[in-house]
GROMACS .gro file of C-alpha atoms in nm:
model
   63
    1UNK     CA    1  13.387  18.457  -3.213
    2UNK     CA    2  13.153  18.209  -3.073
    3UNK     CA    3  12.787  18.277  -3.119
    4UNK     CA    4  12.603  18.013  -2.920
    5UNK     CA    5  12.238  17.992  -2.893
    6UNK     CA    6  12.198  17.963  -2.523
    7UNK     CA    7  12.099  18.323  -2.464
    8UNK     CA    8  11.859  18.314  -2.758
    9UNK     CA    9  11.686  17.993  -2.612
   10UNK     CA   10  11.667  18.155  -2.267
   11UNK     CA   11  11.525  18.478  -2.405
   12UNK     CA   12  11.277  18.289  -2.604
   13UNK     CA   13  11.163  18.112  -2.286
   14UNK     CA   14  11.142  18.410  -2.102
   15UNK     CA   15  10.932  18.575  -2.378
   16UNK     CA   16  10.690  18.274  -2.393
   17UNK     CA   17  10.646  18.292  -2.017
   18UNK     CA   18  10.575  18.676  -2.033
   19UNK     CA   19  10.314  18.625  -2.298
   20UNK     CA   20  10.145  18.337  -2.101
   21UNK     CA   21  10.169  18.580  -1.783
   22UNK     CA   22   9.989  18.866  -1.972
   23UNK     CA   23   9.717  18.634  -2.109
   24UNK     CA   24   9.646  18.511  -1.758
   25UNK     CA   25   9.644  18.856  -1.625
   26UNK     CA   26   9.405  18.985  -1.868
   27UNK     CA   27   9.173  18.691  -1.805
   28UNK     CA   28   9.178  18.739  -1.434
   29UNK     CA   29   8.906  18.893  -1.216
   30UNK     CA   30   9.125  19.172  -1.092
   31UNK     CA   31   9.020  19.543  -1.155
   32UNK     CA   32   9.145  19.714  -1.482
   33UNK     CA   33   9.394  19.909  -1.289
   34UNK     CA   34   9.553  19.615  -1.113
   35UNK     CA   35   9.572  19.437  -1.450
   36UNK     CA   36   9.734  19.748  -1.598
   37UNK     CA   37  10.001  19.752  -1.319
   38UNK     CA   38  10.063  19.376  -1.349
   39UNK     CA   39  10.120  19.381  -1.723
   40UNK     CA   40  10.349  19.679  -1.694
   41UNK     CA   41  10.557  19.504  -1.439
   42UNK     CA   42  10.591  19.181  -1.663
   43UNK     CA   43  10.667  19.382  -1.956
   44UNK     CA   44  10.924  19.629  -1.812
   45UNK     CA   45  11.085  19.361  -1.597
   46UNK     CA   46  11.052  19.040  -1.786
   47UNK     CA   47  11.227  18.798  -1.576
   48UNK     CA   48  11.167  18.959  -1.245
   49UNK     CA   49  10.818  19.052  -1.331
   50UNK     CA   50  10.730  18.684  -1.440
   51UNK     CA   51  10.877  18.565  -1.121
   52UNK     CA   52  10.677  18.808  -0.891
   53UNK     CA   53  10.350  18.739  -1.104
   54UNK     CA   54  10.394  18.368  -1.071
   55UNK     CA   55  10.398  18.377  -0.679
   56UNK     CA   56  10.180  18.690  -0.611
   57UNK     CA   57   9.984  18.785  -0.925
   58UNK     CA   58   9.615  18.743  -1.036
   59UNK     CA   59   9.540  18.422  -1.227
   60UNK     CA   60   9.278  18.366  -1.507
   61UNK     CA   61   8.952  18.201  -1.435
   62UNK     CA   62   8.966  17.838  -1.426
   63UNK     CA   63   8.632  17.664  -1.466
   0.00000   0.00000   0.00000
């Protein structure tokens, strides 16, 4: 059997992206309900949720 690390590295990158997205969602000015929905989307659909959040989600405050 061949146990490559390609899937593990991809999974780790998605996990890092999801954590980054959740932090940005929680720091945004969105309502608490909207934050909850976005976090659930990112957590329940890691790759698809991350992509949708990247293009349409709330962003954290950048000063």
